[in-house]
Structures are given as structure tokens and as C-alpha cells.
CSV table of C-alpha atoms in Angstrom, one decimal:
chain,number,residue,atom,x,y,z
A,179,GLY,CA,113.3,99.6,110.8
A,180,ALA,CA,111.7,101.7,108.1
A,181,VAL,CA,108.0,101.9,107.8
A,182,VAL,CA,105.8,101.4,104.7
A,183,SER,CA,102.1,102.2,104.9
A,184,GLN,CA,99.2,101.4,102.6
A,185,HIS,CA,95.9,103.0,102.3
A,186,PRO,CA,93.2,101.8,102.4
A,187,SER,CA,93.7,98.6,104.4
A,188,ARG,CA,90.5,97.2,103.1
A,189,VAL,CA,88.2,98.2,100.2
A,190,ILE,CA,85.0,96.8,98.8
A,191,CYS,CA,83.8,98.0,95.4
A,192,LYS,CA,81.3,97.2,92.7
A,193,SER,CA,82.3,95.5,89.5
A,194,GLY,CA,83.4,98.0,86.8
A,195,THR,CA,84.6,100.6,89.2
A,196,SER,CA,88.2,101.7,89.7
A,197,VAL,CA,90.1,101.5,92.9
A,198,LYS,CA,93.3,103.4,93.9
A,199,ILE,CA,95.7,102.0,96.5
A,200,GLU,CA,98.4,104.1,98.0
A,201,CYS,CA,101.8,103.0,99.2
A,202,ARG,CA,103.9,105.4,101.2
A,203,SER,CA,107.4,105.1,102.7
A,204,LEU,CA,107.0,107.1,105.9
A,205,ASP,CA,110.6,107.7,107.0
A,206,PHE,CA,112.8,107.1,104.0
A,207,GLN,CA,112.9,107.8,100.4
A,208,ALA,CA,112.1,104.9,98.2
A,209,THR,CA,113.7,104.9,94.7
A,210,THR,CA,112.1,101.6,93.9
A,211,MET,CA,108.7,100.2,95.0
A,212,PHE,CA,107.2,96.9,94.2
A,213,TRP,CA,103.6,95.8,93.9
A,214,TYR,CA,102.6,92.2,94.7
A,215,ARG,CA,99.3,90.3,94.6
A,216,GLN,CA,98.4,87.4,96.8
A,217,PHE,CA,95.4,85.2,96.4
A,218,PRO,CA,94.1,83.1,99.3
A,219,LYS,CA,96.4,80.2,100.3
A,220,GLN,CA,99.0,81.3,97.7
A,221,SER,CA,102.3,83.0,97.8
A,222,LEU,CA,103.0,86.6,96.8
A,223,MET,CA,103.3,87.2,93.0
A,224,LEU,CA,105.1,90.3,91.8
A,225,MET,CA,103.0,92.4,89.6
A,226,ALA,CA,105.3,95.3,88.8
A,227,THR,CA,108.4,97.3,89.7
A,228,SER,CA,107.9,101.0,90.1
A,229,ASN,CA,110.8,103.5,89.8
A,230,GLU,CA,110.3,107.1,90.8
A,231,GLY,CA,109.9,109.3,87.8
A,232,SER,CA,109.7,106.6,85.2
A,233,LYS,CA,107.3,104.0,83.8
A,234,ALA,CA,106.7,100.9,85.8
A,235,THR,CA,108.0,97.6,84.6
A,236,TYR,CA,105.3,94.9,84.6
A,237,GLU,CA,105.7,91.2,85.0
A,238,GLN,CA,104.6,88.9,82.3
A,239,GLY,CA,100.9,88.4,82.2
A,240,VAL,CA,100.1,91.5,84.2
A,241,GLU,CA,98.0,94.0,82.2
A,242,LYS,CA,99.5,97.4,82.4
A,243,ASP,CA,96.4,99.1,81.2
A,244,LYS,CA,94.3,97.5,83.9
A,245,PHE,CA,96.8,98.0,86.8
A,246,LEU,CA,98.0,101.6,86.5
A,247,ILE,CA,101.1,102.4,88.6
A,248,ASN,CA,102.3,105.9,89.4
A,249,HIS,CA,105.4,106.6,91.3
A,250,ALA,CA,105.4,110.4,91.3
A,251,SER,CA,107.5,111.0,94.4
A,252,LEU,CA,110.2,109.2,96.4
A,253,THR,CA,107.7,108.5,99.1
A,254,LEU,CA,104.5,107.6,97.2
A,255,SER,CA,103.5,105.0,94.7
A,256,THR,CA,99.9,104.3,93.7
A,257,LEU,CA,98.2,101.3,92.1
A,258,THR,CA,94.9,101.8,90.4
A,259,VAL,CA,92.9,98.8,89.5
A,260,THR,CA,90.7,100.0,86.6
A,261,SER,CA,87.3,98.4,85.8
A,262,ALA,CA,87.7,96.0,88.6
A,263,HIS,CA,86.1,92.6,88.4
A,264,PRO,CA,85.5,89.9,91.0
A,265,GLU,CA,88.6,88.0,89.8
A,266,ASP,CA,90.7,91.0,90.8
A,267,SER,CA,89.7,90.4,94.4
A,268,SER,CA,93.0,89.8,96.2
A,269,PHE,CA,95.4,91.0,98.8
A,270,TYR,CA,97.7,93.7,97.3
A,271,ILE,CA,101.0,94.4,99.0
A,272,CYS,CA,103.6,97.0,98.2
A,273,SER,CA,107.2,97.0,99.2
A,274,ALA,CA,109.9,99.7,99.1
A,275,GLY,CA,113.7,99.7,98.9
A,276,THR,CA,115.9,102.4,100.3
A,277,PRO,CA,118.8,103.8,98.3
A,278,SER,CA,121.2,102.0,100.7
A,279,SER,CA,122.8,99.0,99.1
A,280,THR,CA,122.9,97.2,102.5
A,281,ASP,CA,119.4,97.8,103.6
A,282,THR,CA,116.6,95.3,103.3
A,283,GLN,CA,113.2,95.7,101.6
A,284,TYR,CA,110.2,96.9,103.6
A,285,PHE,CA,106.7,95.7,103.1
A,286,GLY,CA,103.4,97.5,103.6
A,287,PRO,CA,100.6,95.9,105.6
A,288,GLY,CA,98.6,95.1,102.5
A,289,THR,CA,95.2,96.1,101.1
A,290,ARG,CA,92.4,93.6,100.9
A,291,LEU,CA,90.3,94.3,97.7
A,292,THR,CA,86.9,92.7,97.3
A,293,VAL,CA,85.1,93.3,94.1
A,294,LEU,CA,81.4,92.5,94.2
B,10,ASP,CA,116.3,83.5,90.1
B,11,ALA,CA,117.6,80.7,92.3
B,12,LYS,CA,115.0,78.0,93.0
B,13,THR,CA,114.2,77.3,96.7
B,14,THR,CA,112.7,74.2,98.3
B,15,GLN,CA,111.1,74.4,101.8
B,16,PRO,CA,108.8,72.1,103.7
B,17,ASN,CA,105.2,73.1,103.2
B,18,SER,CA,104.5,73.0,106.9
B,19,MET,CA,106.0,72.5,110.3
B,20,GLU,CA,104.8,72.3,113.8
B,21,SER,CA,106.6,73.2,117.0
B,22,ASN,CA,105.7,73.4,120.6
B,23,GLU,CA,105.7,76.7,122.3
B,24,GLU,CA,109.0,77.7,123.9
B,25,GLU,CA,110.9,75.1,122.0
B,26,PRO,CA,113.5,75.9,119.3
B,27,VAL,CA,112.5,75.6,115.7
B,28,HIS,CA,114.7,74.8,112.8
B,29,LEU,CA,113.3,75.8,109.4
B,30,PRO,CA,115.3,74.4,106.5
B,31,CYS,CA,115.7,75.8,103.0
B,32,ASN,CA,117.4,74.3,100.0
B,33,HIS,CA,118.7,76.7,97.4
B,34,SER,CA,121.1,74.6,95.4
B,35,THR,CA,121.2,77.0,92.4
B,36,ILE,CA,122.1,80.0,94.4
B,37,SER,CA,124.7,82.3,92.7
B,38,GLY,CA,127.9,83.4,94.4
B,39,THR,CA,126.7,86.9,94.9
B,40,ASP,CA,123.2,86.1,96.3
B,41,TYR,CA,122.5,86.7,99.9
B,42,ILE,CA,120.0,84.5,101.6
B,43,HIS,CA,117.0,86.5,102.9
B,44,TRP,CA,114.3,85.2,105.2
B,45,TYR,CA,111.0,86.9,105.5
B,46,ARG,CA,107.9,85.8,107.4
B,47,GLN,CA,104.3,86.7,106.8
B,48,LEU,CA,101.8,86.7,109.6
B,49,PRO,CA,98.1,86.1,108.8
B,50,SER,CA,96.6,89.0,106.8
B,51,GLN,CA,99.8,91.0,107.0
B,52,GLY,CA,102.6,92.0,104.6
B,53,PRO,CA,105.9,90.1,104.9
B,54,GLU,CA,108.3,91.0,107.6
B,55,TYR,CA,112.1,90.9,107.3
B,56,VAL,CA,113.6,88.3,109.6
B,57,ILE,CA,117.3,88.0,108.8
B,58,HIS,CA,119.8,87.7,105.9
B,59,GLY,CA,123.3,86.4,105.4
B,60,LEU,CA,125.9,85.6,102.7
B,61,THR,CA,128.3,82.9,104.0
B,62,SER,CA,128.7,83.2,107.8
B,63,ASN,CA,126.1,82.3,110.3
B,64,VAL,CA,124.1,85.4,111.5
B,65,ASN,CA,122.3,86.3,114.6
B,66,ASN,CA,119.8,89.0,115.4
B,67,ARG,CA,117.2,89.6,118.0
B,68,MET,CA,114.6,87.6,116.1
B,69,ALA,CA,116.5,84.6,114.9
B,70,SER,CA,119.7,82.9,113.8
B,71,LEU,CA,120.6,81.9,110.3
B,72,ALA,CA,122.9,78.9,109.8
B,73,ILE,CA,124.3,78.7,106.2
B,74,ALA,CA,125.8,75.5,104.9
B,75,GLU,CA,129.5,75.7,103.8
B,76,ASP,CA,128.5,75.1,100.2
B,77,ARG,CA,125.7,77.7,100.5
B,78,LYS,CA,123.2,75.3,98.9
B,79,SER,CA,121.1,75.2,102.0
B,80,SER,CA,120.4,77.3,105.1
B,81,THR,CA,118.4,76.9,108.3
B,82,LEU,CA,116.5,79.6,110.1
B,83,ILE,CA,116.5,79.0,113.8
B,84,LEU,CA,114.0,80.4,116.2
B,85,HIS,CA,115.5,79.8,119.6
B,86,ARG,CA,112.3,79.8,121.6
B,87,ALA,CA,109.1,79.8,119.6
B,88,THR,CA,106.1,81.8,120.8
B,89,LEU,CA,102.6,81.8,119.5
B,90,ARG,CA,103.4,85.1,117.7
B,91,ASP,CA,105.9,83.2,115.6
B,92,ALA,CA,103.1,81.4,113.8
B,93,ALA,CA,103.5,82.5,110.2
B,94,VAL,CA,104.6,81.5,106.7
B,95,TYR,CA,108.4,81.7,106.5
B,96,TYR,CA,110.1,82.4,103.1
B,97,CYS,CA,113.7,82.0,102.2
B,98,ILE,CA,114.7,84.1,99.2
B,99,PRO,CA,118.1,84.3,97.5
B,100,SER,CA,118.7,87.8,96.2
B,101,SER,CA,121.8,89.7,95.0
B,102,ASN,CA,120.5,93.0,96.1
B,103,PHE,CA,118.7,94.2,99.1
B,104,GLY,CA,116.2,97.0,98.7
B,105,ASN,CA,116.1,97.6,95.0
B,106,GLU,CA,115.7,94.1,93.5
B,107,LYS,CA,112.5,92.2,93.2
B,108,LEU,CA,112.0,89.3,95.5
B,109,THR,CA,110.7,86.0,94.2
B,110,PHE,CA,108.6,84.3,96.8
B,111,GLY,CA,108.3,80.5,96.8
B,112,THR,CA,105.6,78.6,98.7
B,113,GLY,CA,107.3,79.0,102.0
B,114,THR,CA,106.9,77.0,105.2
B,115,ARG,CA,103.7,77.4,107.3
B,116,LEU,CA,104.8,77.2,110.9
B,117,THR,CA,102.3,76.3,113.5
B,118,ILE,CA,103.0,76.7,117.2
B,119,ILE,CA,101.4,74.4,119.6
B,120,PRO,CA,100.6,75.9,123.0
């Protein structure tokens, strides 16, 4: 199956700093990418839908000015957590869909963010 | 989005078959039933999907009720590596539609 990578896999930062997480589709072009957040013992919650070349669509309750999403190419989407605070500590997961209407969605391995 | 109901947790002995149920009584006629699983500290992994007919692949089988209001994921011979949270997700599209994850079923495999 197709491969989606994320970088970094783990990041620790100080409160108030910004952190960028990259999501790459390695062997296919992803017209749509999704960003999820998962807190301990909870399920995945969709944060936003990212379409190449256009603005991301954010889910209700997700601050678009805090979680900046850029999908500049068909293989790369980035999520920047601006002015991170301890409550932003979470497991961030991206997924990507191929242009094929019969293909499934592929998930990255996740990025563990810890804000001190 | 169709609402799903799954047991919070299940246990199975290693090398035994496992049947993971999912109720999706509000599923629409065009929704496929997708199953994903999430191993500890990893992103979800696709398992199988189907529309009406039962489906088999190298990982599992999917049995879909005739009225499509429920489905069962079958792991024919559970291994320790199958310990994960299993999610069933109705969705009308494959790659380009957001997936709504429920609470899933945490499967524990007993050696």
C-alpha cells in the first residue's frame, strides 16, 4: 500500500514556541490530506482538511490561527502549532487520500508533541 | 455521519478466531464500511472495507449483515501483533473524505 510519513516523530518544546510537523505522501500524489489529534486514551479527532493549493477547512472548535496548515504540493502538507502551550501536547496524525476513487486513506505514523 | 456502536474492549486467546462487531444502523445506502486498526503509539492502519458482500483479504474477513446495519470483522487466527484498537467507519468515499472515528474496540490478545 501507499506510504505516508511524518516528521518529526517526537518533539518536545517550550511553552510559547512554534512547532512545525510535516506530512508527506511518499509514493503517490495526495490531493487531500487530513490532520487529526489524539489525546491519551481517546479516539482520533479531525482537526482540518487540507486540499492542495487552497485554504484548509477547519473543524468546529479548532483555531485556524493557532494551527496553521499549508498544503503547497501534492506530496507535502505541514501543520504548525503556533505559541504552543501544555494543553496542545498530543499525538498528531495526518492522513492522505489518493486521487483514485477506489483507494483507501493512508495514515502517517503520528507525531508526539510535548509542550513543557 | 452514520453513528457506530462497538464494544469498548474484547479479549481473545492467541491463535483463536476473533469476531469484532459493529452496529451502524444509520448507515446510508452509499456508505462503505471501513475498518481500521491502531496499534499502540502508531497511526491507524487500513484493514478492510466492503459495501454489501462479505469481503476477504490477507488480514481479515468482513461479514456484512443483509440489512447493512451491522458488520463483523473476523480475524481468523489472532496473534499478539493483532492487539490494537479497531474502528469501524461508514464512509461514502475512500481517500478524499474525512473519516469520523468512534471509540473503537480495544482488542487484547492473551498468550
